[in-house]
Tab-separated table of C-alpha atoms in Angstrom:
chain	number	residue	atom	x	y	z
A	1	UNK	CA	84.392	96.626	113.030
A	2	UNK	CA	82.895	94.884	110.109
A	3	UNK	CA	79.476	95.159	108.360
A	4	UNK	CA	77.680	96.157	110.794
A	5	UNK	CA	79.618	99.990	110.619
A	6	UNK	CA	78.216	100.165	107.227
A	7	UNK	CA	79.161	100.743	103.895
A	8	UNK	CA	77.805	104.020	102.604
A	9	UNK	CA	77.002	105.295	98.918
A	10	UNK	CA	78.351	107.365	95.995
A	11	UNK	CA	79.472	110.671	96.780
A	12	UNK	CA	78.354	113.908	95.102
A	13	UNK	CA	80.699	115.357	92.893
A	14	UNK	CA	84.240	115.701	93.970
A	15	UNK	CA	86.363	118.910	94.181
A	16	UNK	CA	88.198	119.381	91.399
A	17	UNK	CA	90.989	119.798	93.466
A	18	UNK	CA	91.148	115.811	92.867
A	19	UNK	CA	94.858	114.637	92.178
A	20	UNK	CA	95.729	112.255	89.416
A	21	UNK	CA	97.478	108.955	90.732
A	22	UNK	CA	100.241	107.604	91.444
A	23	UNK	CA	101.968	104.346	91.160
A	24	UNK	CA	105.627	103.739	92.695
A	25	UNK	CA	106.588	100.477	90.493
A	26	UNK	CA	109.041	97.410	90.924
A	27	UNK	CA	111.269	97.207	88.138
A	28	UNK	CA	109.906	94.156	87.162
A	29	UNK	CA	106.382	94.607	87.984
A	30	UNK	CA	105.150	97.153	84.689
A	31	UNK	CA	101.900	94.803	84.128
A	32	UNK	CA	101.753	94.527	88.080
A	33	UNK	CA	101.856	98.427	88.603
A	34	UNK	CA	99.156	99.513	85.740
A	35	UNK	CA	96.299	96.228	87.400
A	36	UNK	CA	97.086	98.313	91.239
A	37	UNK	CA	96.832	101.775	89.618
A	38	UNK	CA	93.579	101.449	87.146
A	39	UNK	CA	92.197	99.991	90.661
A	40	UNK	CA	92.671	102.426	92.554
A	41	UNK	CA	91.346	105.065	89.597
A	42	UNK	CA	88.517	103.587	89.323
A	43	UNK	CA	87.570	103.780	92.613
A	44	UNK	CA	88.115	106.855	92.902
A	45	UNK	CA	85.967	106.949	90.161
A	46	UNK	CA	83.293	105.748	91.910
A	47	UNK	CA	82.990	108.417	94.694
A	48	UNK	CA	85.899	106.802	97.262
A	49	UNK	CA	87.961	110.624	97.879
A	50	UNK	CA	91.156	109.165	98.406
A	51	UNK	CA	92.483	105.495	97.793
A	52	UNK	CA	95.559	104.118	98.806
A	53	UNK	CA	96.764	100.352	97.661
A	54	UNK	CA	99.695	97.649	97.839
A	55	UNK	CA	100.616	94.778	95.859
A	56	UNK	CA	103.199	92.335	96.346
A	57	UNK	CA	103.559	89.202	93.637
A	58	UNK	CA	106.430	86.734	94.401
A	59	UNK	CA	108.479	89.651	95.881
A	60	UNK	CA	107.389	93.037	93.286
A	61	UNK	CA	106.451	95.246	95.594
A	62	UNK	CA	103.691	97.979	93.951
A	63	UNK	CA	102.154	100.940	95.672
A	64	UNK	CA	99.901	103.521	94.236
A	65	UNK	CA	97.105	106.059	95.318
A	66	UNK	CA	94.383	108.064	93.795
A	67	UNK	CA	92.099	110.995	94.992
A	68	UNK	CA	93.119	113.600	98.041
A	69	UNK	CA	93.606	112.961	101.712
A	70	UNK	CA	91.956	116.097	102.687
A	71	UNK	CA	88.834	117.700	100.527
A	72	UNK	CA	89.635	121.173	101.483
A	73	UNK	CA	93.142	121.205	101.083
A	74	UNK	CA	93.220	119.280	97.926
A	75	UNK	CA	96.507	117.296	99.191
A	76	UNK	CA	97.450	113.718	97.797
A	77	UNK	CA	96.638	110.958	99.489
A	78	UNK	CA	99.840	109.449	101.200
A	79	UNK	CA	100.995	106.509	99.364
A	80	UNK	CA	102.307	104.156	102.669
A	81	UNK	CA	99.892	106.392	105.124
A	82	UNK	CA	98.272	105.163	108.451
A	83	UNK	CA	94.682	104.342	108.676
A	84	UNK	CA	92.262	102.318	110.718
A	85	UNK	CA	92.020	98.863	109.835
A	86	UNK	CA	88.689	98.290	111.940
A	87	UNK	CA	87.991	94.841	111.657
A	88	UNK	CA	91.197	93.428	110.741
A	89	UNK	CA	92.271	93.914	114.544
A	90	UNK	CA	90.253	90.213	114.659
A	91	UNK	CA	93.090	88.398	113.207
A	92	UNK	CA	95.922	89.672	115.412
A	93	UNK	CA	93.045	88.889	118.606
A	94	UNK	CA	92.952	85.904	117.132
A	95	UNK	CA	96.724	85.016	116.796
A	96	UNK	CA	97.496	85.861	120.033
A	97	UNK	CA	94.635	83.408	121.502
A	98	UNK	CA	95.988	81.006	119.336
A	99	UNK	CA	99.683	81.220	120.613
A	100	UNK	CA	98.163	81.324	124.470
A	101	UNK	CA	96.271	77.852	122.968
A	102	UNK	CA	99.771	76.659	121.710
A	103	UNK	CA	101.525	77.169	125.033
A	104	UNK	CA	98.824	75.613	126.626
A	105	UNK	CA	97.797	78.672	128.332
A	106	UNK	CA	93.723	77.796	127.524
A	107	UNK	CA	91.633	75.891	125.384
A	108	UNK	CA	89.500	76.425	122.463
A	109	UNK	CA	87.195	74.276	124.339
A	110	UNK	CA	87.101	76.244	127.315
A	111	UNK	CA	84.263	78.572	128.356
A	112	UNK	CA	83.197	82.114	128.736
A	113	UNK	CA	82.374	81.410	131.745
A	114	UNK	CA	85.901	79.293	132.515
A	115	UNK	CA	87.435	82.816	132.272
A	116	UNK	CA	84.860	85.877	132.679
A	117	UNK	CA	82.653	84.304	135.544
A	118	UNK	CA	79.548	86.138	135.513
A	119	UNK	CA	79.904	88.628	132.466
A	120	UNK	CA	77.482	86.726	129.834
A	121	UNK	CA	74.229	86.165	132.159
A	122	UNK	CA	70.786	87.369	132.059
A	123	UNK	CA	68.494	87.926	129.263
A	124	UNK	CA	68.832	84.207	128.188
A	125	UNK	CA	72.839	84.840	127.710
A	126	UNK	CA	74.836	81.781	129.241
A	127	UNK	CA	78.462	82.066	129.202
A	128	UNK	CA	78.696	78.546	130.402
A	129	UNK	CA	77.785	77.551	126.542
A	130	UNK	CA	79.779	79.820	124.437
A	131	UNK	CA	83.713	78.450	124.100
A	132	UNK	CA	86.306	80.355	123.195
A	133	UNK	CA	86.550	78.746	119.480
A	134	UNK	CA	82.654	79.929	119.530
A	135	UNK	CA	83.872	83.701	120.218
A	136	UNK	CA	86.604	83.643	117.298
A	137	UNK	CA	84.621	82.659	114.825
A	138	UNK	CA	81.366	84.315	115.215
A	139	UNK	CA	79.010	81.027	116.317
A	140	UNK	CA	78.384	82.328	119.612
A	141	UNK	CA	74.745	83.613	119.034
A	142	UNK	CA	75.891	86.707	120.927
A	143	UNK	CA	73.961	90.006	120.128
A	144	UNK	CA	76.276	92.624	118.313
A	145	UNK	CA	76.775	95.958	120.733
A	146	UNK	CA	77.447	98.132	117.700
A	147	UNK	CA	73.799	98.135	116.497
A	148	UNK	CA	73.669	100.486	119.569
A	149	UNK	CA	76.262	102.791	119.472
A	150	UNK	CA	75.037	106.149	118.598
A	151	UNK	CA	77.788	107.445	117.235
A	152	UNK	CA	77.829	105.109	114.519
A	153	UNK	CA	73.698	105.752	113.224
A	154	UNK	CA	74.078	109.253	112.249
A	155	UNK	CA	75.840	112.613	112.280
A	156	UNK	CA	74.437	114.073	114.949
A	157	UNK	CA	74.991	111.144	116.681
A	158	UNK	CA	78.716	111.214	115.566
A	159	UNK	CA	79.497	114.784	116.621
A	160	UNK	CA	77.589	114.291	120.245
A	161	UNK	CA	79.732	110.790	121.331
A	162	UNK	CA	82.768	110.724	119.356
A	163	UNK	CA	84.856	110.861	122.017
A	164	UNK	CA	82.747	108.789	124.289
A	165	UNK	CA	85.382	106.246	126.090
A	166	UNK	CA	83.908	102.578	126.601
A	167	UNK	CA	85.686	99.991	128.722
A	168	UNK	CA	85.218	96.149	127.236
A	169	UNK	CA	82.902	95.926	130.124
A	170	UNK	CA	80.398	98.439	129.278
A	171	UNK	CA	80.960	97.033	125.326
A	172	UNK	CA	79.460	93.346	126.849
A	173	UNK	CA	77.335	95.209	128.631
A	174	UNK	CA	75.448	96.503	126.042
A	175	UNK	CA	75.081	93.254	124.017
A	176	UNK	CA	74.068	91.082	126.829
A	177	UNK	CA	71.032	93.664	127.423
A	178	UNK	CA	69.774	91.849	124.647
A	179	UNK	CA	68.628	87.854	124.288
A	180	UNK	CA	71.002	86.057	122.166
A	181	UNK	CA	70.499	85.587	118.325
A	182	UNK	CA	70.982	81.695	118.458
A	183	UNK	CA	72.031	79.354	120.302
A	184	UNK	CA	76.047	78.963	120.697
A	185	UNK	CA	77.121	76.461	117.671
A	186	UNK	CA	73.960	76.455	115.680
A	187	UNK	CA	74.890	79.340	113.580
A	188	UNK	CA	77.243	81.764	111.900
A	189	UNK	CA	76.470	85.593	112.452
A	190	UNK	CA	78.886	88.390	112.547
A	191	UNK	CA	79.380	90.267	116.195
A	192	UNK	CA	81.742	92.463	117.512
A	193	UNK	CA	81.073	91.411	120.951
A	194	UNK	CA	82.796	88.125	120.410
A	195	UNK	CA	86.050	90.375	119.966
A	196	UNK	CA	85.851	92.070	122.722
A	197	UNK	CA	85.174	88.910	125.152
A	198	UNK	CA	88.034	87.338	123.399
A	199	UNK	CA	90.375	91.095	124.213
A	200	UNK	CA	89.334	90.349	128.042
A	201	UNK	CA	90.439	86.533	127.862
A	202	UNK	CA	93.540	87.643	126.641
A	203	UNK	CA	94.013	90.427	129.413
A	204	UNK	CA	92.703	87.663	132.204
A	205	UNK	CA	95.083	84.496	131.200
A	206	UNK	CA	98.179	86.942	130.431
A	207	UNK	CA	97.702	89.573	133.322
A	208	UNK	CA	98.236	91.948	130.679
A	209	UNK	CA	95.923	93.622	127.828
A	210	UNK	CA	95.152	92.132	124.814
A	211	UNK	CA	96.972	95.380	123.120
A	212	UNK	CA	100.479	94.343	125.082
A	213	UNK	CA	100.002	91.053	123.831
A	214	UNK	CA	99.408	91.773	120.232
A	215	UNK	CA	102.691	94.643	120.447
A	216	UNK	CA	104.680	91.694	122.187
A	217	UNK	CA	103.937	88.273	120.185
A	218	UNK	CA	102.679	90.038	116.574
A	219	UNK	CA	104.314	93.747	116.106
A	220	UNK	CA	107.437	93.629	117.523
A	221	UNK	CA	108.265	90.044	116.329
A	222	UNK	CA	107.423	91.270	112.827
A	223	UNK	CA	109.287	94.846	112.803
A	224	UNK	CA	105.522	96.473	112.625
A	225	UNK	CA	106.899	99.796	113.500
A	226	UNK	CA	103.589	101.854	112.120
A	227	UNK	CA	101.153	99.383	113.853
A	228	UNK	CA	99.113	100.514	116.935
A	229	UNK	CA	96.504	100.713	119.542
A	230	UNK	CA	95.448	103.767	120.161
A	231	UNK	CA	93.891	103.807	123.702
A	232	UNK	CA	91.260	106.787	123.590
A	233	UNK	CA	93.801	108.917	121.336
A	234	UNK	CA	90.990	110.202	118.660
A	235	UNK	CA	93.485	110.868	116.003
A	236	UNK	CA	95.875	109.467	113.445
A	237	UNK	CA	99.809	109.513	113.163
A	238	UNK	CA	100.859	111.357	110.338
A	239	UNK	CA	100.789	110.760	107.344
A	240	UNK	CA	97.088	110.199	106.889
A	241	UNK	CA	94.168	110.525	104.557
A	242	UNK	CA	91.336	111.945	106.751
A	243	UNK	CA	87.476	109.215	106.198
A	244	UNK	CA	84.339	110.680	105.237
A	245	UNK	CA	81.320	108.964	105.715
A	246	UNK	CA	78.019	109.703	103.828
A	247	UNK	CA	75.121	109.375	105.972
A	248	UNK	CA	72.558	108.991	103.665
A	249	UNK	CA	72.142	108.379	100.045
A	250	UNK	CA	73.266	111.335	98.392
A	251	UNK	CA	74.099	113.269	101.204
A	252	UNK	CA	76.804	115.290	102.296
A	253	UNK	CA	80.431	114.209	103.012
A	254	UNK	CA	81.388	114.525	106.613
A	255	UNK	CA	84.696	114.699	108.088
A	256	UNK	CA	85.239	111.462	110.419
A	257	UNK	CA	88.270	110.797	111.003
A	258	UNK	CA	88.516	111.571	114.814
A	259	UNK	CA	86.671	109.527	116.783
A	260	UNK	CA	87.573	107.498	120.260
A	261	UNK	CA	88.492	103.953	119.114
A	262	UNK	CA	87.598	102.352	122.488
A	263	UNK	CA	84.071	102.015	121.076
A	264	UNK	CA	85.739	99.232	118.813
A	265	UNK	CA	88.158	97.841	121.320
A	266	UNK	CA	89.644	94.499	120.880
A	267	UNK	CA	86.775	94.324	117.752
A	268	UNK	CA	88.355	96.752	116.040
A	269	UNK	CA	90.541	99.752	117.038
A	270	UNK	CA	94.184	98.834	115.155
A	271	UNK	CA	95.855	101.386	113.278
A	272	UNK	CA	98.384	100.119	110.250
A	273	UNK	CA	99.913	101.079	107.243
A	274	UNK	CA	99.640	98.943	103.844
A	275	UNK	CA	103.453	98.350	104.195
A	276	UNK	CA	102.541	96.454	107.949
A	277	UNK	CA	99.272	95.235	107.031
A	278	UNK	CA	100.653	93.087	103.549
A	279	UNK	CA	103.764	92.329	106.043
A	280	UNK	CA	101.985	90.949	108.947
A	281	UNK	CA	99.237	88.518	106.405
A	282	UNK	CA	102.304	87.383	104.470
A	283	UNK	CA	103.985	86.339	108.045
A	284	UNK	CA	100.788	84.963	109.122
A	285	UNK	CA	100.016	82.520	105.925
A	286	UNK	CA	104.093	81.501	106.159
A	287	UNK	CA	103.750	80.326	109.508
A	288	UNK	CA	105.723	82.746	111.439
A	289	UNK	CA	103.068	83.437	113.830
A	290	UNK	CA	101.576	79.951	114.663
A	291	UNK	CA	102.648	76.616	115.348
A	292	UNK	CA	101.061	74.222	112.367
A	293	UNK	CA	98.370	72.998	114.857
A	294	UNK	CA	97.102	76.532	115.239
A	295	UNK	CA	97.614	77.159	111.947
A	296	UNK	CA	95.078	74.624	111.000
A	297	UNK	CA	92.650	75.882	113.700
A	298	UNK	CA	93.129	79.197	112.254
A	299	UNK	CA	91.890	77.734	108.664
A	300	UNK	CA	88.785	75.764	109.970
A	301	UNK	CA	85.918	77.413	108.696
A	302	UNK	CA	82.492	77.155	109.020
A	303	UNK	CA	80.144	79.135	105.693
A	304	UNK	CA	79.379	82.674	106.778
A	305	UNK	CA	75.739	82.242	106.477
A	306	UNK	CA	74.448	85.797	106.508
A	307	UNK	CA	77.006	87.419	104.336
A	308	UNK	CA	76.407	84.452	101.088
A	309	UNK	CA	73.885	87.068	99.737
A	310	UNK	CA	76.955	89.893	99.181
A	311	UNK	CA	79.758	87.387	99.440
A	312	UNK	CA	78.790	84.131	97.938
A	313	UNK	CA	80.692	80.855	99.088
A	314	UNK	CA	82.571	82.746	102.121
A	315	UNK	CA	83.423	81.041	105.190
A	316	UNK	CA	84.722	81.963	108.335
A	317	UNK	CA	87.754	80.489	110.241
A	318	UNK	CA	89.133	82.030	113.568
A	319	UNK	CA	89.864	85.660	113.127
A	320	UNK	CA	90.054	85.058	109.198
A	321	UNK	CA	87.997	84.231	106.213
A	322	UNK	CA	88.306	82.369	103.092
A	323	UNK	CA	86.880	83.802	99.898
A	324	UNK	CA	86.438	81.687	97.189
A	325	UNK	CA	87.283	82.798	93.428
A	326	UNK	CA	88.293	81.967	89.932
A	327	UNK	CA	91.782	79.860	91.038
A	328	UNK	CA	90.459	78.740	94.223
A	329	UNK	CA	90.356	80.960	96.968
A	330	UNK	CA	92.262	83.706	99.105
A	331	UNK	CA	92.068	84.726	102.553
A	332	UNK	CA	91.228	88.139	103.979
A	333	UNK	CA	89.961	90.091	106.755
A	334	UNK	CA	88.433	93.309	105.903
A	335	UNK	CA	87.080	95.948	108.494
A	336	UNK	CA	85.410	98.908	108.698
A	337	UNK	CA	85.080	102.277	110.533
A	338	UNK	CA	83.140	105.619	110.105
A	339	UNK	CA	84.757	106.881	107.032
A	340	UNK	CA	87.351	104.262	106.306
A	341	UNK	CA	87.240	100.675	105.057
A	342	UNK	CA	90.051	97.855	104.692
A	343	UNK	CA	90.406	95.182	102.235
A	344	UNK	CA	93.212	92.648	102.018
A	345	UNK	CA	94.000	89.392	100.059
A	346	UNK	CA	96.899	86.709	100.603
A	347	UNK	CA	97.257	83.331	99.421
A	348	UNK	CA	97.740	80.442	100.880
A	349	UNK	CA	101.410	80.411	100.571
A	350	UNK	CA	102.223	84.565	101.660
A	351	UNK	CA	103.411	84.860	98.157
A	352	UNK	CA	100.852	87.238	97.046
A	353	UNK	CA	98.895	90.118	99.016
A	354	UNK	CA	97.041	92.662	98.096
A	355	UNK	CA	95.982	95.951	100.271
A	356	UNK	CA	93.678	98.526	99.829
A	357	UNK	CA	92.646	101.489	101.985
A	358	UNK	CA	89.356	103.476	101.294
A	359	UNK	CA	89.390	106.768	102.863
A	360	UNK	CA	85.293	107.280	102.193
A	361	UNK	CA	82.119	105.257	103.241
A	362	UNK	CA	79.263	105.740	101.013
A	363	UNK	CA	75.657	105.463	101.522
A	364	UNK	CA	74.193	104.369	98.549
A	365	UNK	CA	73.584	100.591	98.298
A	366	UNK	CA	74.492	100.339	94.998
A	367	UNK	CA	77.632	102.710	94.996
A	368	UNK	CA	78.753	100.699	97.663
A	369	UNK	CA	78.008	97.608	95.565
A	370	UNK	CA	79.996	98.586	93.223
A	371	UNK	CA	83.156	100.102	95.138
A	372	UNK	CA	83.271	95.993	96.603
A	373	UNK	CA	82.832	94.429	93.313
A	374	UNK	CA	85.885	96.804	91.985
A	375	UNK	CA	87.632	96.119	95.037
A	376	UNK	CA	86.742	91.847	95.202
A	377	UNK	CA	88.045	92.216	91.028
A	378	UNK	CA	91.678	93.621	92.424
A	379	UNK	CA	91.902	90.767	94.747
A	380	UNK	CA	91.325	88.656	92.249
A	381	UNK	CA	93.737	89.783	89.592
A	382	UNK	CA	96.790	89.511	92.457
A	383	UNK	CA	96.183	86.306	93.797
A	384	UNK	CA	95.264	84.694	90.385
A	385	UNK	CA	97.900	86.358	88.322
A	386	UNK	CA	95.264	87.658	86.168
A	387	UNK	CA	96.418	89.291	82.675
């Protein structure tokens, strides 16, 4: 679940149990392998305890890590571990409504209400205004549930409803308590409830959940063996780096990497490795997942206007976003969870991708500022070929 999880600030000085990095190279990739690994160092640097990453240029495959996966153990971060890719989970949502669009199966075009009668109403909410294209790309106006989910405000609030189990129902619920931001189509804001409206389209036009569908049409097509939904399971496979997340500038380190992922849903509750994740954007931009009609919905953006203050010239397509940078543009879903954060990169063609998992969110503005500008430079450097 993106933004709205937070990004938290610089940690306080690490154990010096701290383990150097390391960077599994491509034979051909020595120039590739140092740009990953002084990446990943530095943001380490920067107070992230554990960093692992994944670059692939025109077939060099890099992977390298930095920090520990566990503060009181001291052990290395795993260099092809599992981790929660929060917000990412969008984009496969979003393929699989895409390929139900394809088949004919619904429209962009067709309503909330079309499909979910009765589940936006009240409080000025209308579902017979919001389409499905509104849902997927954030211009539904819809109000986003996580700004009330306790366990994501502080730690107390952590520790008493981590393992709280939400069905999409009570997820919609939530939002619609609230009026809507905007009207549907007048504006671009980021909400998780458009996610999980979109998981319970899936689940009524299939018959089945918008989990089976992904595993059907996305993992098992692509080989994603280490890819999964989790269902209330609070833990990770192994191997794993464990998330901390600061809750306040300065403050403490705590330990969150359990947590019931049904409070993200179809919003945000995926679990990957880099080795999956670079696999399934490459498919995606080569058009192994969509027919070229989808593909082009897919790549219809509109500017994401409340993010051009910390990501200048973004826009949003369905389930994806472009960034623009110094040789044009790449595009990218990142996501975020208590304690861990995703970023990602491909080009236009699949040729190169870039992954990187953060295993700490920090609480300091400015800490965090800098861990995305660090991260934003990486992504840069692979998709422009930067020496």
């Amino acid at each position: 679940m993106r933004k709205h999880l937070g990004r938290c600030g610089l940690a306080a000085t690490l154990t010096a149990a701290l383990v150097a990095g390391t960077a599994v190279p491509a034979p051909a990739a020595a120039h590739h392998d140092r740009r990953l690994q002084v990446a990943v160092d530095d943001l380490h640097d920067l107070g992230i305890t554990g960093v692992q990453g994944l670059t692939r240029v025109d077939g060099d495959t890099v992977r390298a890590r930095a920090g520990v996966g566990d503060l009181e153990r001291g052990s290395p971060v795993p260099l092809d571990g599992h981790f929660r890719m929060g917000s990412n989970t969008k984009t496969f949502v979003s393929v699989v409504v895409l390929q139900l669009v394809g088949e004919g199966r619904l429209s962009l075009d067709d309503t909330v209400e079309r499909w979910l009668p009765g589940v936006v109403s009240g409080n000025g909410n209308d579902g017979r205004r919001i389409t499905v294209r509104n849902l997927l790309q954030h211009t539904s106006g819809l109000y986003n549930y996580t700004r009330d989910i306790t366990a994501l405000g502080s730690q107390e609030g952590y520790l008493a409803h981590r393992y709280d189990h939400y069905e999409a129902a009570d997820l919609v619920a939530l939002a619609t308590k609230h009026g809507p931001d905007f009207a549907p189509g007048t504006r671009w804001d980021y909400s998780n409830t458009n996610y999980i409206l979109a998981g319970m389209i899936i689940e009524r036009a299939t018959g089945r959940t918008w989990a089976t569908e992904v595993r059907a049409r996305v993992l098992q097509p692509l080989g994603l063996r280490h890819t999964s939904e989790p269902g209330d399971r609070p833990s990770l496979p192994a191997p794993h780096a464990k998330g901390y997340h600061q809750w306040a500038p300065g403050g403490t380190l705590y330990d969150t990497t359990r947590f019931n992922p049904t409070v993200a849903d179809a919003a945000g509750s995926l679990i990957t490795t880099p080795t999956d994740l670079a696999r399934f954007w490459q498919a995606l931009q080569r058009g192994r997942l969509l027919k070229p009609r989808q593909m082009a919905q897919l790549h219809e953006t509109v500017l994401a206007d409340t993010w051009q203050d910390f990501i200048p010239g973004a826009r949003y397509g369905l389930g994806i976003m472009f960034i623009p940078n110094r040789c044009g543009g790449y595009w990218s879903h990142g996501g975020d969870v208590p304690g861990m954060s995703t970023a990602n990169a491909v080009d236009a063609d699949g040729d190169r991708v870039a992954i990187l998992s953060l295993s700490t969110q920090l609480a300091d503005e400015d800490a965090a500022g800098a861990v995305s500008q660090r991260t934003s430079r990486l992504m840069d450097d692979v998709i422009c070929g930067s020496e």
